[in-house]
Phi, psi and omega in degrees: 000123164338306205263064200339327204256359195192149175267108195278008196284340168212058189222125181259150174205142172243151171209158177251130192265140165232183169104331178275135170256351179181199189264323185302343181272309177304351169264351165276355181272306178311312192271346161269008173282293184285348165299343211282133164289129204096003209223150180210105165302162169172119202234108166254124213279311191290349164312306189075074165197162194222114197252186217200130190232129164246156190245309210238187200251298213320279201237156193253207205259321144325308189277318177300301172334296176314316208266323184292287181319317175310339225255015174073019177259166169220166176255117166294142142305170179231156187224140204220135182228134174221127169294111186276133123272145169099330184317111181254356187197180203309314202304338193283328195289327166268019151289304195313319177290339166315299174297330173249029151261327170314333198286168155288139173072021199262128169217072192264153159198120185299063147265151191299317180294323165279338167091014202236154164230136165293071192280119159273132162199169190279116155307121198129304172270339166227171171225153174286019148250339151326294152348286197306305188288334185281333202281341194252339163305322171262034164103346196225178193238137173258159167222148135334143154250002162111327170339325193271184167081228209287302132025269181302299165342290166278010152253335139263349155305318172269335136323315125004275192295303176332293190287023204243312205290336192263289223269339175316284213259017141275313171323298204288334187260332157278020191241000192279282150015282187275359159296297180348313207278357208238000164285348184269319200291296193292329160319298188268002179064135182327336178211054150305164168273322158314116154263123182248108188236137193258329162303135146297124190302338169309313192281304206300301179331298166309305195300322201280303186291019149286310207271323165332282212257323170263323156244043163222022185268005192276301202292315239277293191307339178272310176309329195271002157305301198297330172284336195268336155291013163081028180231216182171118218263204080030247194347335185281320194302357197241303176303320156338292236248318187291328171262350163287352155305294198286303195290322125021267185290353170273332188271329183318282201300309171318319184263011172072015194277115143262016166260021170215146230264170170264161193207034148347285213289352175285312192293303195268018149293310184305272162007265178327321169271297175337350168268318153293295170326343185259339165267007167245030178239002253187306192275279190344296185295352206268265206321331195287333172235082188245344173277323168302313173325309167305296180320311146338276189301003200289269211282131175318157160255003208207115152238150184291123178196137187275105162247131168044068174073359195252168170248105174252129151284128176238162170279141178274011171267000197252341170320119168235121173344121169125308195322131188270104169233166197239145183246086180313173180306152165049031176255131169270137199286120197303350207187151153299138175199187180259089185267141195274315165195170231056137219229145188198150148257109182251147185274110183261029199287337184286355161260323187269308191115355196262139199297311176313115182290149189252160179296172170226146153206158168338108177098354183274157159260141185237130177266129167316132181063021157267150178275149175268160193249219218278351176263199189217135198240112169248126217226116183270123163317102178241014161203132187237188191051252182239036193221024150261182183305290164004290183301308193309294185309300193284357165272343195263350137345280167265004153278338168270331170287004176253008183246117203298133162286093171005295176304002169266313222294333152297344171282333173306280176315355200251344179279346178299329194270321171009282183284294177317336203280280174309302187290350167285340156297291171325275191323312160324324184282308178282336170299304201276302180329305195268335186268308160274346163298310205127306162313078170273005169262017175237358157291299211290324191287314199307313167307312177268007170258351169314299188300313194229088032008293129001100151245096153289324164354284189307293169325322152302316169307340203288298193289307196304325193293308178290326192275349182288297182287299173334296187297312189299319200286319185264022163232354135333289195259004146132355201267165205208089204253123197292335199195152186268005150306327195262315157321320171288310219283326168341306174265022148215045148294153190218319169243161190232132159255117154267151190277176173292281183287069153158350173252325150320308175256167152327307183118308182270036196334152123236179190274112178253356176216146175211102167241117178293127158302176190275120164131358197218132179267187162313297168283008188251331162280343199253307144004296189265329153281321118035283219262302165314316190285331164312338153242043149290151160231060178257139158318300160319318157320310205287338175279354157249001136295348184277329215254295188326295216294330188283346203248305184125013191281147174291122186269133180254193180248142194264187181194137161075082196230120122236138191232139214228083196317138196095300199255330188166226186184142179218151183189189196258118158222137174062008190112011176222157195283137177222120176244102186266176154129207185314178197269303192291310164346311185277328175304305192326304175280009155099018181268132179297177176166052149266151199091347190276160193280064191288310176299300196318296212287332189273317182279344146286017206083002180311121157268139187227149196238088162338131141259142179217161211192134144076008198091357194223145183299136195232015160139222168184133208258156152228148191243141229192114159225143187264183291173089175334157174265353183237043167296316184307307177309336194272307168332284195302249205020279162292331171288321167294004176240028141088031201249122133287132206238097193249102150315106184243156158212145132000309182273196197301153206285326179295335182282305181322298189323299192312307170303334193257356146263347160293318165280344179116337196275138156327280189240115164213172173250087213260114171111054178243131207285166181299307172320326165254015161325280234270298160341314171275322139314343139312280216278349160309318188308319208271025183247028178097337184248168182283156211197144160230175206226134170238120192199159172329326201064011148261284147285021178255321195323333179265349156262347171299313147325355206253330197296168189254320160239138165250163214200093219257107178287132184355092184268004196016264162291337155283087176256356164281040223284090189304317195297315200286126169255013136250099178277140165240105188311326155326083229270064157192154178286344163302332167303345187283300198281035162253324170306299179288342184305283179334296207294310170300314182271338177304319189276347152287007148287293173332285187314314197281293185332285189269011111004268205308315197302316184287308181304300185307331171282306197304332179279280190317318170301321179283316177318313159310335204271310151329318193100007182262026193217098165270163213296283182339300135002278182317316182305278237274320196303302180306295184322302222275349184288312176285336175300322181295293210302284180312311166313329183276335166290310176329329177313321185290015182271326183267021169278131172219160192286147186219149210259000000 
């Protein structure tokens, strides 16, 4: 094994690939990854990044880095800035830089006066946790300084783009000259005998073999990378076609035939506009993650944090759990936390979607980069870094934007075959011009305008690019799509199961009826129920221990406490056995419990918790969680939108009934326990439609798993919910029919995308082939193809969630 740093054996990397011009190079980067034993690849072209599941031992992280390069790709470095503690002298900064130039693929430099060390380093071979442990083995404490990652990312991208844009407009002034001729050119038709040139071929020669070979050298090394890794990009087509143009016209004029014509102005029209086409396909794709990028820009760099009574600005990279900080009026909250005292309204609309502000009072939670309006909130850190809700969104973000949508795997297959194709049509095309025409300049153009014409580009591009903006717009309105699977799979749910409790409802139950059996008051029933339910953590519990404690009743301590999920809970209280929970749970145990009020407390929607004390009934709690206010709607929503809405719950059949007429629903199912959820979803599925599942994420995880989509309802700070293949932060059923909203207009961008990409090959190509395109034409079409596809995902920028 290869890898100093890592066991690669249950081990994931994600890295950026530079170097792709199109889907034919990620599916060869894809297919030489994936021969490596142990190793599973998915390469996303509009990303530029590749992320990598290792299984096995056989090969590491080392070994992939290698195999992308061989394959004429590069892995870019990464740069990282980390704030040194502990450093007391020169001598400590230059150990530190020691220890962390030993590492692999490692380029540090320490410095002591700023406190800060500057790291390059190969992504693959180390990690910035990696880093971090050395900075600390060797005595001192590291932090982020935000500098690294997505950061970095744009700032050579953009650098990048400056030189792609500077050799753009030396190419375009040496290529302006040899334009001049071709309104003339086209008057008299392309392999006309009239020639009209206004140039001497001695100049077009000069002006054309610059922009051939020094700004068209980028296609040459990415064709000859690509071949020489056994494949075939963008680049052979362009090089094919341009220099058979060029060299064409370079031997005419060295031999002096002017009585045959030259085609300067083609090669290095073509060059040129594919640069153009490539830097406004370049500015597009940038934009395609622009909602994350907002998310990214969130969070202060400055927080407020109280030491030793004073309020000091500190860097929010310096923040450690526990710590006390205070968030003034119109400041956004630097980290997760607790508010410790003060009252506020804060806007989480940059998280949830929802527009309203919500109160803070003493014990609510406050999320990194939401804003505070007029009051000031003193507040304990309780997840900094990479461990808030914030963070939490842009990793599960950007894990759907690296992930493939089913509906690509045909642009896949068809960009692996692609190039070789097309250049076997060319040659087909120029063998029958000149051997049965006769015409070997109406070969030459009809072959080169065959090759670039030719776009794998687009294809590749059409989905990742719709899954790019889709995913970045819906984490925008609150929603967090775990894949670009789920995303497809979204708009063809046909039944939806939503849970009760906490998704329907509140969440938040309390005790609304306390009817004592005869021999029992009140506080003496809520008392002794109490005293069991205290060890519990079920919301019910927690609302009839909140109302004893609110009445003044005495609570004891229970002993020999078990509980038997769905149905109740039996222990010991004072010497007597005490048993609560559903009304059947106590029949079970033979207890009589005639007389009690079950119709009243159940048509109201009520849940209710039976007591027995000694064996014999000792009253009955009814518990009330109310009935979100924009559940009803959401339903009619989702019914309108053609979703059977199937209700499943725990409780009693009269209470289910009562919610499912407050909301709308049809179809529910009542006393069904958290172990057979996931049973029931299973036999919807087995009739054939596709079936989501919508819950809490917490005792819904084995049927959100069961589910074809799932649907993790306001987790707030657990946002890594693993069953779920949508979280939505957001405490609403609406987030489901924004999701399917959402899920519905990305695939229709997907579709109109490889539409366009395929009509456009399937039309152009023969049309070159004909003689019915000329290469220049041909040229600015191809650039412009891959432009349309990303501008046209962009369109998903105007999607907004809607009620």
């Amino acid at each position: 094994m290869n890898n100093p740093v890592m066991d690669p054996r249950h081990a994931a990397i994600e890295l950026p690939v530079s170097g792709m011009t199109c889907a034919a190079c990620a599916a060869r980067i894809e297919k030489v990854l994936n021969r490596m034993p142990g190793v599973s690849a998915n390469v996303n072209l509009a990303a530029e990044k590749a992320r990598v599941n290792f299984s096995g031992a056989e090969a590491g992280p080392a070994d992939v880095v290698a195999a992308i390069r061989k394959a004429g790709f590069d892995v870019p470095a990464a740069a990282l800035e980390l704030a040194i503690s502990g450093m007391t002298c020169a001598a400590c900064a230059s150990r530190l830089e020691k220890v962390l130039n030993r590492l692999p693929g490692v380029e540090a430099a320490v410095n002591f006066a700023t406190e800060r060390a500057t790291v390059r380093y190969q992504p693959g071979l180390v990690t910035t946790e990696t880093l971090k442990d050395a900075v600390q083995r060797a005595g001192f404490v590291a932090a982020e300084t935000g500098l690294a990652g997505r950061e970095q990312v744009r700032l050579r991208q953009a650098a990048a783009w400056k030189a792609e844009l500077r050799r753009f407009w030396i190419a375009a002034l040496l290529t302006l000259p040899l334009a001049a001729q071709m309104p003339a050119m086209f008057g008299g038709g392309w392999a006309a005998e009239a020639h009209h040139e206004f140039l001497p071929r001695w100049l077009q020669l000069m002006l054309a073999t610059p922009v051939q070979f020094w700004i068209g050298a980028r296609f040459y090394r990415g064709a000859w990378s690509s071949v020489r890794g056994g494949g075939a990009n963008m680049d052979v087509l362009v090089v094919l076609g341009t220099s058979m143009a060029w060299s064409y016209s370079a031997i005419v004029t060295l031999f002096g035939r002017h009585d045959l014509h030259v085609y300067y102005e083609a090669s290095a029209m073509i060059i040129t506009l594919i640069l153009l086409g490539k830097l406004l396909e370049a500015r597009a794709k940038a934009r395609t993650t622009a909602a994350l990028d907002a998310l990214l820009r969130l969070q202060p760099r400055v927080a407020h944090v109280e030491r030793d009574g004073d309020l000091v600005a500190v860097p929010v990279d310096s923040l450690k759990p526990a710590d006390l900080f205070v968030v003034r009026p119109g400041d956004a909250v630097p980290v997760d936390g607790e508010v410790v005292s003060g009252a506020s309204a804060l806007n989480e609309a940059m998280l949830t979607g929802e527009s309203m502000p919500i109160d803070k009072r003493p014990g609510d939670k406050v999320f990194a980069a939401t804003l505070n309006g007029e009051g000031v909130l003193r507040c304990r850190a309780t997840g900094v870094g990479a461990h808030t809700l914030l963070a939490g969104i842009i990793r599960m973000v950007e894990q759907a934007q690296g992930s493939k949508a089913p509906v690509q795997r045909l642009a896949d297959r068809i960009a692996a075959v692609f190039v070789p194709v097309v250049v076997g049509i060319a040659a087909v095309t120029f063998v029958s011009w000149w051997w049965l025409g006769g015409d070997f300049a109406q070969a030459l153009i009809s072959a080169v305008a065959v090759l670039v014409i030719a776009c794998p580009c687009a294809l590749g591009l059409a989905t990742p690019t719709a899954i790019m903006v889709g995913t970045g717009q819906g984490a925008r309105a609150g929603m967090l799509v775990k894949n670009a699977e789920a995303l497809e799979l979204a708009e063809k749910i046909r039944v939806l199961v939503v849970d009760k409790t906490g998704t329907l409802t509140e969440g938040t139950p309390a005790v609304s009826d306390a009817v004592p059996a005869e021999g029992w008051d009140r506080a003496g029933l809520l008392g002794i129920a109490a005293a069991l339910e205290q060890t519990s953590a079920h919301p019910i519990a927690a609302a009839i221990v909140a109302e004893a404690r609110a009445t003044g009743a005495t609570i004891a301590s229970a002993r020999d406490s078990v509980a038997e999920p769905g149905k109740g809970l039996s222990g010991r209280v004072d010497g007597r056995d005490v048993v609560l929970g559903t009304p059947a749970f106590l029949a079970e145990r033979g207890i009589d419990m005639s007389g009690a009020p079950w119709e009243t407390l159940a048509a109201a929607g009520k849940t209710m918790v039976a007591v027995a004390v000694a064996g014999r009934y000792a009253g009955v709690i009814g518990v009330a969680d109310r009935v979100r206010q924009d559940s009803a709607s959401a339903v009619a929503r989702l019914k309108a939108r053609g979703l059977r809405v199937v209700m499943l719950t725990g409780d009693h059949a009269a209470t289910a009934a009562a919610i499912a007429r407050e909301t709308g629903i049809d179809d529910w199912q009542a006393g069904v326990m958290p172990a057979d959820k996931a049973a029931v979803v299973k036999a919807f599925a087995q009739g054939g439609e596709r079936v989501g599942m919508a819950g809490d994420g917490i005792n819904d995880a084995p049927a959100l798993a069961a589910a074809d989509v799932s649907f993790a309802i306001g987790v707030g700070a657990d946002v890594a919910v693993e069953a779920a293949d949508i979280t939505l932060v957001r405490n609403s059923l609406h987030g489901v029919a924004d999701a399917i909203d959402l899920s519905r207009t990305t695939l229709s961008k997907i579709r109109q995308n490889l539409f366009f990409a395929f009509i456009y090959n399937i039309l152009g190509i023969p049309l070159a082939a004909f003689g019915l395109l000329n290469p220049v034409i041909a040229g600015a079409a191809m650039a412009m193809s891959s432009v349309s596809v990303v501008t046209n995902s962009l369109l998903l920028k105007r999607w907004r969630p809607g009620r």
